[in-house]
């Protein structure tokens, strides 16, 4: 960082980012089209197919795993804004997932009347869709809760971000890690807090179940669309989550082209230079946290409706790490890379690995339990990627250049040559 | 890096009112914590002393792990996330040596020998593994952006956890091991001191002193400090940078190995994911003392151990111990990011 690195390969494609909304709308729309196709396939075509095709499909791409992967992708896009766009290393992203989840738990579940003893007659419903027989507590409409969770998480992001503004990369990572460790503990132990343990804010490890259904609003007028998406309407939920993912992509792509996005990139590349050029560091960094966190809130609410509840045990540090891996392996800063990385890794984690294991065992007659080796596979993939393809699966052009340039020492930049090491790396960079 | 005279003259220490307010708030919070501890000491002296001793034992372990963290960070600025898992592997290895090979379950002469052998083996194995990891994974990434080695460390951490998960290691649930002392101890007045705490401290203190001696008095230590300052300059001065870094990793690994054995002897259980949590706490200890600073890491380890011990018994209770540790970390980051003994770093431009 101390010198201007010599660019060994001339920057080939430095065409200006396409200004205008065409690409940022077209791609998410394209994705939405794919999502609709998958939906149609699952909803109408697959039931007509032969039993073999059907069971194979359901085994390899079970709808619940697909839904979960889509949610992971929303989270990964949120983290991508913080890490990939603005270069602020965040190791506590799981906190926002949790906050979003608990917002859903408070606002769309019967749980609210257990919070304090005097609240047990509470019955509020704002276009809510409680499960049958669960209509006490607070029930807000799913779409309202999405907005509320996004706002709450954005505020939480600012609160978490504010004390870290003075800090540099590693220290920043540590503080976010601290928050990412504290909040899950609050969720786990929040059963008896306040004076004499009178308040139950999270229901402890028991978690909050059930969470309300998703109302379809005006869409239920379309024939065939159910008015409520309950726990088993997986394909219908898929279209909801897929739509939200498309929205997240759109926001990611669109915001990047604007003033704020360019300020983020500037901060990522060189904070000091950016501030000299008039980028307000504080506001820009805080807005990165806020926007990234609000994605987490939206994803958290969706996740609560996906599992039908909020469980404190889900919010562990490893989630933050897996999300970071998705961002890095997919290609930091590149919306498509991150999305594909997230979908792929999430699918491999949930079904892919065990299915590949089954195939391998069938073919070779072996008896290897692939799922028990997931730590090794995941770890090895991370290490190998970092060694041989640091910029990720689908790299962002800019990141690729930065990551492949040899970083040269101060003395070298003054003309001294170091034992050939710098040349070697330079040659290596030019090869790729 | 070196600072030119012009740049140095331009940097004038200016105390903004906001910074003074921050410092004051920091000291107030610190004073409140001390007052609370003092209050507990006066009202419940026995309990306090009991918890203090337990905290001291834990603090010594944290200090050992934190030293490894802080040395690696000091030399190549890498948060070595796999360090805690290395400690976990050493824990299991020492358990295998002590229990499966020699069936240590009581305090006899043979048992002492077996534990000593396990200590040496665990230290050697952890050091070798750490050096191998450095050679294979980190060396190539030395000039890469910081995120790359960090992710590599996480990947290695997963790989170690996988190894710990194997059936011959600890399996995927936690495993009980018999230990030399079990829960035996002696009494000083009303206060019960477990033998294991004594052993932990008796092994830890010499190791820590040895480490400080190596870093501050020997040639290798001098080389380490030079490399930590500026790798290129050190290379120009004829220091073998690769070897020095490998040496640092070896020493950090050996300390983690020793901590593993001591942990097993005092707790008696192992779990494949215990390293991560403990490693994080140790890392907080390293940061607390001022990362890159050996004495700071030891001090931080003891502070965290004692605070955690007091919190478990007299404060919020054990279920909040993680929160206490990380709240401490965040407060420290806000008020004094360089740590207790660390020196403030100037921004490299």
mmCIF file of N, CA and C in Angstrom, chain A residues 2 83 89 91 163 166-171 174-175 177-179 181-182 185-186 188-190 193 272 282 317 321 324 328 332 372-376 378-380 382-383 386-388 390 403 407-412 418-419 421 428, chain B residues 1-2 18 22 73 77 79 81 136-137 140-141 143-148 150-152 154-156 158-159 161-162 165-166 232-233 235-236 272 276-277 280 283 287 291 319-323 326-327 329-330 333-335 337 347 349:
data_model
loop_
_atom_site.group_PDB
_atom_site.id
_atom_site.type_symbol
_atom_site.label_atom_id
_atom_site.label_comp_id
_atom_site.label_asym_id
_atom_site.label_seq_id
_atom_site.Cartn_x
_atom_site.Cartn_y
_atom_site.Cartn_z
ATOM 1 N N UNK A 2 2.156 1.043 0.167
ATOM 2 C CA UNK A 2 2.975 2.217 0.394
ATOM 3 C C UNK A 2 3.376 2.901 -0.895
ATOM 4 N N UNK A 83 -18.017 -5.883 2.512
ATOM 5 C CA UNK A 83 -16.648 -6.362 2.312
ATOM 6 C C UNK A 83 -16.172 -6.106 0.885
ATOM 7 N N UNK A 89 -13.767 -5.220 6.418
ATOM 8 C CA UNK A 89 -13.872 -6.632 6.756
ATOM 9 C C UNK A 89 -14.841 -6.815 7.921
ATOM 10 N N UNK A 91 -16.654 -9.557 10.284
ATOM 11 C CA UNK A 91 -16.703 -10.963 10.696
ATOM 12 C C UNK A 91 -17.907 -11.231 11.581
ATOM 13 N N UNK A 163 -18.571 2.771 16.351
ATOM 14 C CA UNK A 163 -17.316 2.760 17.115
ATOM 15 C C UNK A 163 -16.125 2.275 16.306
ATOM 16 N N UNK A 166 -12.833 4.616 13.436
ATOM 17 C CA UNK A 166 -11.454 5.063 13.547
ATOM 18 C C UNK A 166 -10.470 3.936 13.269
ATOM 19 N N UNK A 167 -10.996 2.706 13.176
ATOM 20 C CA UNK A 167 -10.096 1.557 13.171
ATOM 21 C C UNK A 167 -9.756 1.100 11.764
ATOM 22 N N UNK A 168 -8.640 0.392 11.674
ATOM 23 C CA UNK A 168 -8.193 -0.114 10.384
ATOM 24 C C UNK A 168 -8.534 -1.603 10.263
ATOM 25 N N UNK A 169 -8.176 -2.164 9.144
ATOM 26 C CA UNK A 169 -8.698 -3.466 8.723
ATOM 27 C C UNK A 169 -8.835 -4.526 9.825
ATOM 28 N N UNK A 170 -7.740 -4.940 10.429
ATOM 29 C CA UNK A 170 -7.829 -6.062 11.355
ATOM 30 C C UNK A 170 -8.626 -5.718 12.592
ATOM 31 N N UNK A 171 -8.417 -4.516 13.074
ATOM 32 C CA UNK A 171 -9.125 -4.111 14.274
ATOM 33 C C UNK A 171 -10.614 -4.013 14.015
ATOM 34 N N UNK A 174 -12.047 -7.278 14.154
ATOM 35 C CA UNK A 174 -12.198 -7.756 15.523
ATOM 36 C C UNK A 174 -13.444 -7.215 16.186
ATOM 37 N N UNK A 175 -13.709 -5.929 15.996
ATOM 38 C CA UNK A 175 -14.873 -5.351 16.664
ATOM 39 C C UNK A 175 -16.151 -5.974 16.104
ATOM 40 N N UNK A 177 -16.384 -8.835 14.857
ATOM 41 C CA UNK A 177 -16.415 -10.194 15.401
ATOM 42 C C UNK A 177 -16.962 -10.190 16.822
ATOM 43 N N UNK A 178 -16.553 -9.168 17.583
ATOM 44 C CA UNK A 178 -17.054 -9.060 18.944
ATOM 45 C C UNK A 178 -18.572 -8.948 18.970
ATOM 46 N N UNK A 179 -19.109 -8.074 18.110
ATOM 47 C CA UNK A 179 -20.568 -7.945 18.060
ATOM 48 C C UNK A 179 -21.206 -9.244 17.595
ATOM 49 N N UNK A 181 -20.237 -12.106 18.191
ATOM 50 C CA UNK A 181 -20.235 -13.110 19.244
ATOM 51 C C UNK A 181 -21.180 -12.722 20.374
ATOM 52 N N UNK A 182 -21.341 -11.413 20.596
ATOM 53 C CA UNK A 182 -22.179 -10.982 21.721
ATOM 54 C C UNK A 182 -23.656 -11.205 21.402
ATOM 55 N N UNK A 185 -25.117 -14.567 21.868
ATOM 56 C CA UNK A 185 -25.234 -14.917 23.282
ATOM 57 C C UNK A 185 -26.443 -14.223 23.910
ATOM 58 N N UNK A 186 -26.687 -12.995 23.473
ATOM 59 C CA UNK A 186 -27.888 -12.302 23.965
ATOM 60 C C UNK A 186 -29.125 -13.090 23.533
ATOM 61 N N UNK A 188 -29.344 -16.268 22.953
ATOM 62 C CA UNK A 188 -29.434 -17.523 23.716
ATOM 63 C C UNK A 188 -29.884 -17.288 25.147
ATOM 64 N N UNK A 189 -29.422 -16.198 25.755
ATOM 65 C CA UNK A 189 -29.684 -15.986 27.178
ATOM 66 C C UNK A 189 -30.782 -14.980 27.429
ATOM 67 N N UNK A 190 -31.463 -14.559 26.385
ATOM 68 C CA UNK A 190 -32.420 -13.484 26.555
ATOM 69 C C UNK A 190 -33.740 -13.905 27.164
ATOM 70 N N UNK A 193 -34.276 -11.506 31.288
ATOM 71 C CA UNK A 193 -33.431 -10.331 31.459
ATOM 72 C C UNK A 193 -34.221 -9.252 32.171
ATOM 73 N N UNK A 272 -7.207 6.957 2.335
ATOM 74 C CA UNK A 272 -6.632 8.290 2.529
ATOM 75 C C UNK A 272 -6.838 9.149 1.285
ATOM 76 N N UNK A 282 -16.761 9.032 7.093
ATOM 77 C CA UNK A 282 -17.698 8.534 8.106
ATOM 78 C C UNK A 282 -19.024 8.145 7.481
ATOM 79 N N UNK A 317 -20.840 -18.097 14.912
ATOM 80 C CA UNK A 317 -19.771 -17.419 14.199
ATOM 81 C C UNK A 317 -19.504 -18.079 12.851
ATOM 82 N N UNK A 321 -18.486 -16.794 8.852
ATOM 83 C CA UNK A 321 -17.319 -17.255 8.101
ATOM 84 C C UNK A 321 -17.752 -17.852 6.766
ATOM 85 N N UNK A 324 -18.606 -15.138 4.463
ATOM 86 C CA UNK A 324 -17.403 -14.485 3.955
ATOM 87 C C UNK A 324 -16.761 -15.348 2.872
ATOM 88 N N UNK A 328 -15.872 -14.352 -0.924
ATOM 89 C CA UNK A 328 -14.497 -14.372 -1.429
ATOM 90 C C UNK A 328 -14.345 -15.389 -2.562
ATOM 91 N N UNK A 332 -15.021 -11.326 -4.910
ATOM 92 C CA UNK A 332 -15.392 -10.188 -4.089
ATOM 93 C C UNK A 332 -15.767 -8.990 -4.954
ATOM 94 N N UNK A 372 -19.438 -36.164 6.567
ATOM 95 C CA UNK A 372 -18.604 -36.005 7.758
ATOM 96 C C UNK A 372 -17.258 -35.384 7.410
ATOM 97 N N UNK A 373 -16.976 -35.276 6.115
ATOM 98 C CA UNK A 373 -15.712 -34.656 5.729
ATOM 99 C C UNK A 373 -15.908 -33.221 5.274
ATOM 100 N N UNK A 374 -17.078 -32.648 5.543
ATOM 101 C CA UNK A 374 -17.323 -31.317 4.988
ATOM 102 C C UNK A 374 -16.323 -30.280 5.475
ATOM 103 N N UNK A 375 -15.869 -30.424 6.724
ATOM 104 C CA UNK A 375 -14.879 -29.483 7.236
ATOM 105 C C UNK A 375 -13.619 -29.503 6.381
ATOM 106 N N UNK A 376 -13.166 -30.724 6.067
ATOM 107 C CA UNK A 376 -11.925 -30.845 5.298
ATOM 108 C C UNK A 376 -12.107 -30.248 3.917
ATOM 109 N N UNK A 378 -14.310 -28.108 2.798
ATOM 110 C CA UNK A 378 -14.489 -26.664 2.850
ATOM 111 C C UNK A 378 -13.157 -25.972 3.128
ATOM 112 N N UNK A 379 -12.435 -26.482 4.108
ATOM 113 C CA UNK A 379 -11.152 -25.891 4.460
ATOM 114 C C UNK A 379 -10.180 -25.955 3.301
ATOM 115 N N UNK A 380 -10.097 -27.123 2.661
ATOM 116 C CA UNK A 380 -9.154 -27.286 1.559
ATOM 117 C C UNK A 380 -9.519 -26.361 0.411
ATOM 118 N N UNK A 382 -11.029 -23.511 0.587
ATOM 119 C CA UNK A 382 -10.647 -22.137 0.951
ATOM 120 C C UNK A 382 -9.147 -21.923 0.743
ATOM 121 N N UNK A 383 -8.360 -22.860 1.259
ATOM 122 C CA UNK A 383 -6.904 -22.684 1.172
ATOM 123 C C UNK A 383 -6.461 -22.703 -0.285
ATOM 124 N N UNK A 386 -7.307 -19.577 -2.122
ATOM 125 C CA UNK A 386 -6.465 -18.446 -1.755
ATOM 126 C C UNK A 386 -5.067 -18.584 -2.360
ATOM 127 N N UNK A 387 -4.605 -19.824 -2.507
ATOM 128 C CA UNK A 387 -3.264 -20.013 -3.060
ATOM 129 C C UNK A 387 -3.247 -19.815 -4.569
ATOM 130 N N UNK A 388 -4.272 -20.324 -5.239
ATOM 131 C CA UNK A 388 -4.181 -20.359 -6.694
ATOM 132 C C UNK A 388 -5.168 -19.463 -7.430
ATOM 133 N N UNK A 390 -6.938 -16.303 -6.127
ATOM 134 C CA UNK A 390 -7.281 -15.420 -5.028
ATOM 135 C C UNK A 390 -8.475 -14.533 -5.349
ATOM 136 N N UNK A 403 -5.345 -7.670 -7.178
ATOM 137 C CA UNK A 403 -4.883 -8.865 -6.488
ATOM 138 C C UNK A 403 -3.744 -9.552 -7.225
ATOM 139 N N UNK A 407 2.882 -6.887 -4.970
ATOM 140 C CA UNK A 407 3.004 -5.726 -4.109
ATOM 141 C C UNK A 407 4.469 -5.529 -3.834
ATOM 142 N N UNK A 408 4.973 -4.370 -4.101
ATOM 143 C CA UNK A 408 6.418 -4.207 -4.006
ATOM 144 C C UNK A 408 6.781 -3.432 -2.756
ATOM 145 N N UNK A 409 7.919 -3.769 -2.235
ATOM 146 C CA UNK A 409 8.378 -3.107 -1.025
ATOM 147 C C UNK A 409 8.829 -1.695 -1.328
ATOM 148 N N UNK A 410 9.045 -0.949 -0.261
ATOM 149 C CA UNK A 410 9.386 0.450 -0.421
ATOM 150 C C UNK A 410 10.729 0.617 -1.121
ATOM 151 N N UNK A 411 11.674 -0.228 -0.704
ATOM 152 C CA UNK A 411 13.014 -0.065 -1.241
ATOM 153 C C UNK A 411 13.038 -0.440 -2.715
ATOM 154 N N UNK A 412 12.297 -1.506 -3.040
ATOM 155 C CA UNK A 412 12.252 -1.920 -4.426
ATOM 156 C C UNK A 412 11.735 -0.800 -5.313
ATOM 157 N N UNK A 418 15.156 -7.112 -5.481
ATOM 158 C CA UNK A 418 15.234 -8.025 -4.345
ATOM 159 C C UNK A 418 15.349 -9.458 -4.803
ATOM 160 N N UNK A 419 16.453 -10.025 -4.752
ATOM 161 C CA UNK A 419 16.644 -11.464 -4.930
ATOM 162 C C UNK A 419 15.708 -12.088 -5.947
ATOM 163 N N UNK A 421 12.712 -12.056 -6.251
ATOM 164 C CA UNK A 421 11.362 -12.443 -5.826
ATOM 165 C C UNK A 421 10.307 -11.563 -6.488
ATOM 166 N N UNK A 428 4.708 -13.938 -12.744
ATOM 167 C CA UNK A 428 3.547 -14.773 -12.456
ATOM 168 C C UNK A 428 2.266 -13.989 -12.734
ATOM 169 N N UNK B 1 7.165 1.711 8.772
ATOM 170 C CA UNK B 1 8.225 2.098 7.848
ATOM 171 C C UNK B 1 8.900 3.367 8.366
ATOM 172 N N UNK B 2 9.959 3.716 7.711
ATOM 173 C CA UNK B 2 10.697 4.867 8.182
ATOM 174 C C UNK B 2 9.927 6.143 7.894
ATOM 175 N N UNK B 18 -12.985 15.877 21.895
ATOM 176 C CA UNK B 18 -13.678 14.598 21.750
ATOM 177 C C UNK B 18 -12.786 13.456 22.237
ATOM 178 N N UNK B 22 -13.308 10.854 25.300
ATOM 179 C CA UNK B 22 -13.231 9.402 25.122
ATOM 180 C C UNK B 22 -12.316 8.784 26.174
ATOM 181 N N UNK B 73 1.138 -12.452 14.870
ATOM 182 C CA UNK B 73 0.607 -11.176 14.397
ATOM 183 C C UNK B 73 1.711 -10.142 14.345
ATOM 184 N N UNK B 77 1.627 -9.747 10.720
ATOM 185 C CA UNK B 77 0.308 -9.102 10.747
ATOM 186 C C UNK B 77 -0.805 -9.994 10.241
ATOM 187 N N UNK B 79 -3.940 -12.476 11.506
ATOM 188 C CA UNK B 79 -4.744 -13.044 12.589
ATOM 189 C C UNK B 79 -4.831 -14.528 12.302
ATOM 190 N N UNK B 81 -6.245 -17.506 12.605
ATOM 191 C CA UNK B 81 -7.444 -18.127 13.167
ATOM 192 C C UNK B 81 -7.261 -19.603 13.456
ATOM 193 N N UNK B 136 3.413 -24.271 3.737
ATOM 194 C CA UNK B 136 2.514 -24.621 2.632
ATOM 195 C C UNK B 136 1.577 -23.468 2.290
ATOM 196 N N UNK B 137 0.985 -22.885 3.332
ATOM 197 C CA UNK B 137 -0.115 -21.972 3.047
ATOM 198 C C UNK B 137 0.260 -20.498 3.127
ATOM 199 N N UNK B 140 3.428 -18.331 0.601
ATOM 200 C CA UNK B 140 3.135 -17.809 -0.736
ATOM 201 C C UNK B 140 2.287 -16.545 -0.690
ATOM 202 N N UNK B 141 1.612 -16.359 0.437
ATOM 203 C CA UNK B 141 0.653 -15.245 0.508
ATOM 204 C C UNK B 141 1.232 -14.036 1.218
ATOM 205 N N UNK B 143 2.935 -11.542 0.359
ATOM 206 C CA UNK B 143 2.800 -10.237 -0.270
ATOM 207 C C UNK B 143 1.384 -9.980 -0.786
ATOM 208 N N UNK B 144 0.496 -10.889 -0.486
ATOM 209 C CA UNK B 144 -0.881 -10.739 -0.966
ATOM 210 C C UNK B 144 -1.643 -9.796 -0.049
ATOM 211 N N UNK B 145 -2.783 -9.287 -0.522
ATOM 212 C CA UNK B 145 -3.623 -8.476 0.365
ATOM 213 C C UNK B 145 -4.018 -9.260 1.605
ATOM 214 N N UNK B 146 -4.290 -8.527 2.667
ATOM 215 C CA UNK B 146 -4.455 -9.169 3.974
ATOM 216 C C UNK B 146 -5.581 -10.182 4.051
ATOM 217 N N UNK B 147 -6.615 -9.956 3.245
ATOM 218 C CA UNK B 147 -7.763 -10.854 3.343
ATOM 219 C C UNK B 147 -7.374 -12.277 2.973
ATOM 220 N N UNK B 148 -6.436 -12.433 2.037
ATOM 221 C CA UNK B 148 -6.093 -13.766 1.551
ATOM 222 C C UNK B 148 -5.519 -14.662 2.650
ATOM 223 N N UNK B 150 -5.874 -14.337 5.758
ATOM 224 C CA UNK B 150 -6.912 -14.491 6.785
ATOM 225 C C UNK B 150 -7.861 -15.635 6.419
ATOM 226 N N UNK B 151 -8.307 -15.628 5.160
ATOM 227 C CA UNK B 151 -9.196 -16.695 4.713
ATOM 228 C C UNK B 151 -8.466 -18.034 4.738
ATOM 229 N N UNK B 152 -7.189 -18.028 4.373
ATOM 230 C CA UNK B 152 -6.416 -19.266 4.438
ATOM 231 C C UNK B 152 -6.387 -19.806 5.864
ATOM 232 N N UNK B 154 -8.581 -19.366 8.118
ATOM 233 C CA UNK B 154 -9.893 -19.941 8.427
ATOM 234 C C UNK B 154 -10.006 -21.327 7.801
ATOM 235 N N UNK B 155 -9.517 -21.446 6.566
ATOM 236 C CA UNK B 155 -9.557 -22.749 5.899
ATOM 237 C C UNK B 155 -8.770 -23.783 6.673
ATOM 238 N N UNK B 156 -7.587 -23.404 7.131
ATOM 239 C CA UNK B 156 -6.780 -24.342 7.921
ATOM 240 C C UNK B 156 -7.492 -24.703 9.206
ATOM 241 N N UNK B 158 -10.629 -24.967 9.633
ATOM 242 C CA UNK B 158 -11.615 -26.011 9.317
ATOM 243 C C UNK B 158 -10.931 -27.361 9.141
ATOM 244 N N UNK B 159 -9.785 -27.348 8.449
ATOM 245 C CA UNK B 159 -9.084 -28.611 8.219
ATOM 246 C C UNK B 159 -8.673 -29.245 9.552
ATOM 247 N N UNK B 161 -10.112 -28.791 12.393
ATOM 248 C CA UNK B 161 -11.318 -29.271 13.085
ATOM 249 C C UNK B 161 -11.753 -30.610 12.524
ATOM 250 N N UNK B 162 -11.599 -30.755 11.203
ATOM 251 C CA UNK B 162 -11.935 -32.042 10.592
ATOM 252 C C UNK B 162 -11.080 -33.134 11.194
ATOM 253 N N UNK B 165 -12.130 -34.104 14.486
ATOM 254 C CA UNK B 165 -13.428 -34.779 14.475
ATOM 255 C C UNK B 165 -13.304 -36.281 14.227
ATOM 256 N N UNK B 166 -12.146 -36.741 13.737
ATOM 257 C CA UNK B 166 -11.998 -38.167 13.435
ATOM 258 C C UNK B 166 -12.205 -38.987 14.707
ATOM 259 N N UNK B 232 12.003 -6.163 4.385
ATOM 260 C CA UNK B 232 13.002 -5.917 3.346
ATOM 261 C C UNK B 232 14.316 -5.438 3.945
ATOM 262 N N UNK B 233 14.200 -4.518 4.908
ATOM 263 C CA UNK B 233 15.406 -4.015 5.540
ATOM 264 C C UNK B 233 16.128 -5.149 6.250
ATOM 265 N N UNK B 235 16.112 -8.223 5.441
ATOM 266 C CA UNK B 235 16.747 -9.063 4.429
ATOM 267 C C UNK B 235 18.061 -8.426 3.972
ATOM 268 N N UNK B 236 18.030 -7.143 3.815
ATOM 269 C CA UNK B 236 19.249 -6.444 3.397
ATOM 270 C C UNK B 236 20.348 -6.549 4.451
ATOM 271 N N UNK B 272 -14.006 -31.214 19.417
ATOM 272 C CA UNK B 272 -13.327 -30.772 18.210
ATOM 273 C C UNK B 272 -13.486 -29.278 17.967
ATOM 274 N N UNK B 276 -11.724 -23.102 18.721
ATOM 275 C CA UNK B 276 -12.088 -21.853 18.086
ATOM 276 C C UNK B 276 -12.445 -20.802 19.120
ATOM 277 N N UNK B 277 -13.325 -21.209 20.035
ATOM 278 C CA UNK B 277 -13.777 -20.291 21.077
ATOM 279 C C UNK B 277 -12.616 -19.803 21.934
ATOM 280 N N UNK B 280 -10.352 -17.487 20.149
ATOM 281 C CA UNK B 280 -10.881 -16.122 20.067
ATOM 282 C C UNK B 280 -10.618 -15.374 21.365
ATOM 283 N N UNK B 283 -7.162 -14.474 21.585
ATOM 284 C CA UNK B 283 -6.841 -13.372 20.694
ATOM 285 C C UNK B 283 -7.252 -12.048 21.311
ATOM 286 N N UNK B 287 -4.938 -8.802 22.012
ATOM 287 C CA UNK B 287 -5.263 -7.427 21.614
ATOM 288 C C UNK B 287 -5.308 -6.522 22.843
ATOM 289 N N UNK B 291 -1.345 -5.835 20.683
ATOM 290 C CA UNK B 291 -0.945 -6.977 19.879
ATOM 291 C C UNK B 291 0.470 -6.780 19.350
ATOM 292 N N UNK B 319 -23.064 -17.981 31.683
ATOM 293 C CA UNK B 319 -23.643 -17.931 30.334
ATOM 294 C C UNK B 319 -23.352 -16.624 29.627
ATOM 295 N N UNK B 320 -22.897 -15.620 30.377
ATOM 296 C CA UNK B 320 -22.584 -14.349 29.748
ATOM 297 C C UNK B 320 -21.088 -14.103 29.610
ATOM 298 N N UNK B 321 -20.268 -15.117 29.866
ATOM 299 C CA UNK B 321 -18.835 -14.840 29.920
ATOM 300 C C UNK B 321 -18.307 -14.351 28.578
ATOM 301 N N UNK B 322 -18.799 -14.952 27.492
ATOM 302 C CA UNK B 322 -18.376 -14.521 26.165
ATOM 303 C C UNK B 322 -18.713 -13.049 25.943
ATOM 304 N N UNK B 323 -19.899 -12.670 26.396
ATOM 305 C CA UNK B 323 -20.315 -11.282 26.227
ATOM 306 C C UNK B 323 -19.383 -10.349 26.976
ATOM 307 N N UNK B 326 -16.052 -10.050 25.070
ATOM 308 C CA UNK B 326 -16.088 -9.284 23.829
ATOM 309 C C UNK B 326 -16.528 -7.842 24.054
ATOM 310 N N UNK B 327 -17.333 -7.617 25.097
ATOM 311 C CA UNK B 327 -17.664 -6.229 25.423
ATOM 312 C C UNK B 327 -16.397 -5.494 25.835
ATOM 313 N N UNK B 329 -13.460 -6.211 24.775
ATOM 314 C CA UNK B 329 -12.709 -5.984 23.535
ATOM 315 C C UNK B 329 -13.206 -4.735 22.823
ATOM 316 N N UNK B 330 -14.540 -4.616 22.704
ATOM 317 C CA UNK B 330 -15.080 -3.491 21.945
ATOM 318 C C UNK B 330 -14.781 -2.184 22.648
ATOM 319 N N UNK B 333 -11.271 -1.318 22.043
ATOM 320 C CA UNK B 333 -11.056 -0.857 20.675
ATOM 321 C C UNK B 333 -11.488 0.594 20.518
ATOM 322 N N UNK B 334 -12.593 0.937 21.202
ATOM 323 C CA UNK B 334 -13.087 2.292 21.063
ATOM 324 C C UNK B 334 -12.178 3.270 21.793
ATOM 325 N N UNK B 335 -11.734 2.881 22.994
ATOM 326 C CA UNK B 335 -11.024 3.859 23.813
ATOM 327 C C UNK B 335 -9.511 3.811 23.646
ATOM 328 N N UNK B 337 -7.251 1.632 21.103
ATOM 329 C CA UNK B 337 -7.089 0.532 20.134
ATOM 330 C C UNK B 337 -5.713 -0.112 20.191
ATOM 331 N N UNK B 347 -0.013 6.106 11.058
ATOM 332 C CA UNK B 347 -0.502 5.615 9.775
ATOM 333 C C UNK B 347 0.603 5.675 8.734
ATOM 334 N N UNK B 349 1.784 6.121 5.161
ATOM 335 C CA UNK B 349 1.238 6.757 3.963
ATOM 336 C C UNK B 349 2.124 6.415 2.778
#
